[in-house]
Amino acid sequence: MNASSVAAPAAEARQTPSRPTIGVLALQGDVREHIAALEKCGAEPVLVRRASELAAVDGLVLPGGESTAISKLLEAFELLEPLRARLRDGMPAFGSCAGMILLASEVLDTRPDAKHLSGIDMTVRRNAFGRQVDSFETDLDFAGLTDGPVRAVFIRAPWVERVGAEVEVLATVPSGPFAGRVVAVRQGKVLATSFHPEVTGDLRVHRMFVDLVLAA
């Protein structure tokens, strides 16, 4: 066996992406659905409830749920400052619905004691589309995704009212009374959607996030 035949497999191994460990913040909300989607996308999902668990992941999903409740639990579990620090250090993150609210730098129509993470330079309006009875679905053109529109499920969802200069708008509501409202954004390694891609079976948004984690 010559030297080149020995070196080739090693080089090939270095080029093969590892299975990233992606945490799902497991304090409240639709955690199981994100876990299942990440597994199907080839990631190694883990539950995150402690700072030590947060320190061990390559990226983090902040699920839908009740944003003010999650923010209080972040403080109670002593995760708020460690999570802010990891975001400042460049950890990839993805927030859906309540997760989008938590990632914002400014939140409108929320409680004065609610906390946010400033992971994306944006202003988000909480419950912007209305109450639970106003939930709806629509198809969205989503920048960076192929194979047709994304079916989006909005449940007491926020929308984005302002984005900073470094924030890319990925999707807006195409028609109806909410036409033009921003519902998906990205800033660097941080992604957020107003809607719940984890409930439809369409894995493209999760695959986009897994690719962000692998690239990081």
mmCIF file of N, CA and C in Angstrom, residues 140-151 202-205 207-208:
data_model
loop_
_atom_site.group_PDB
_atom_site.id
_atom_site.type_symbol
_atom_site.label_atom_id
_atom_site.label_comp_id
_atom_site.label_asym_id
_atom_site.label_seq_id
_atom_site.Cartn_x
_atom_site.Cartn_y
_atom_site.Cartn_z
ATOM 1 N N LEU A 140 -45.696 30.600 1.114
ATOM 2 C CA LEU A 140 -44.720 31.683 1.063
ATOM 3 C C LEU A 140 -43.585 31.340 0.105
ATOM 4 N N ASP A 141 -43.167 32.322 -0.683
ATOM 5 C CA ASP A 141 -41.887 32.223 -1.375
ATOM 6 C C ASP A 141 -40.802 32.541 -0.359
ATOM 7 N N PHE A 142 -39.849 31.628 -0.217
ATOM 8 C CA PHE A 142 -38.838 31.730 0.839
ATOM 9 C C PHE A 142 -37.467 31.791 0.185
ATOM 10 N N ALA A 143 -36.771 32.896 0.354
ATOM 11 C CA ALA A 143 -35.465 33.087 -0.286
ATOM 12 C C ALA A 143 -34.493 31.997 0.144
ATOM 13 N N GLY A 144 -33.804 31.422 -0.852
ATOM 14 C CA GLY A 144 -32.815 30.398 -0.568
ATOM 15 C C GLY A 144 -33.350 28.986 -0.577
ATOM 16 N N LEU A 145 -34.672 28.819 -0.683
ATOM 17 C CA LEU A 145 -35.268 27.488 -0.727
ATOM 18 C C LEU A 145 -35.862 27.236 -2.103
ATOM 19 N N THR A 146 -35.622 26.052 -2.630
ATOM 20 C CA THR A 146 -36.138 25.667 -3.940
ATOM 21 C C THR A 146 -37.295 24.688 -3.777
ATOM 22 N N ASP A 147 -37.787 24.175 -4.889
ATOM 23 C CA ASP A 147 -38.866 23.174 -4.903
ATOM 24 C C ASP A 147 -40.199 23.735 -4.434
ATOM 25 N N GLY A 148 -40.482 24.975 -4.785
ATOM 26 C CA GLY A 148 -41.802 25.515 -4.538
ATOM 27 C C GLY A 148 -41.944 26.271 -3.236
ATOM 28 N N PRO A 149 -43.137 26.823 -3.015
ATOM 29 C CA PRO A 149 -43.368 27.642 -1.818
ATOM 30 C C PRO A 149 -43.382 26.801 -0.545
ATOM 31 N N VAL A 150 -43.228 27.495 0.574
ATOM 32 C CA VAL A 150 -43.285 26.882 1.900
ATOM 33 C C VAL A 150 -44.689 27.092 2.462
ATOM 34 N N ARG A 151 -45.301 26.004 2.922
ATOM 35 C CA ARG A 151 -46.596 26.125 3.589
ATOM 36 C C ARG A 151 -46.351 26.604 5.014
ATOM 37 N N ASP A 202 -42.585 19.701 6.187
ATOM 38 C CA ASP A 202 -41.634 20.270 5.222
ATOM 39 C C ASP A 202 -40.362 20.603 5.981
ATOM 40 N N LEU A 203 -39.271 19.924 5.638
ATOM 41 C CA LEU A 203 -38.030 20.039 6.408
ATOM 42 C C LEU A 203 -37.069 21.084 5.865
ATOM 43 N N ARG A 204 -37.456 21.841 4.850
ATOM 44 C CA ARG A 204 -36.478 22.696 4.179
ATOM 45 C C ARG A 204 -35.935 23.810 5.069
ATOM 46 N N VAL A 205 -36.760 24.393 5.920
ATOM 47 C CA VAL A 205 -36.257 25.443 6.808
ATOM 48 C C VAL A 205 -35.289 24.857 7.826
ATOM 49 N N ARG A 207 -33.488 22.177 7.376
ATOM 50 C CA ARG A 207 -32.255 21.837 6.651
ATOM 51 C C ARG A 207 -31.409 23.088 6.429
ATOM 52 N N MET A 208 -32.053 24.217 6.134
ATOM 53 C CA MET A 208 -31.317 25.457 5.992
ATOM 54 C C MET A 208 -30.552 25.781 7.269
#
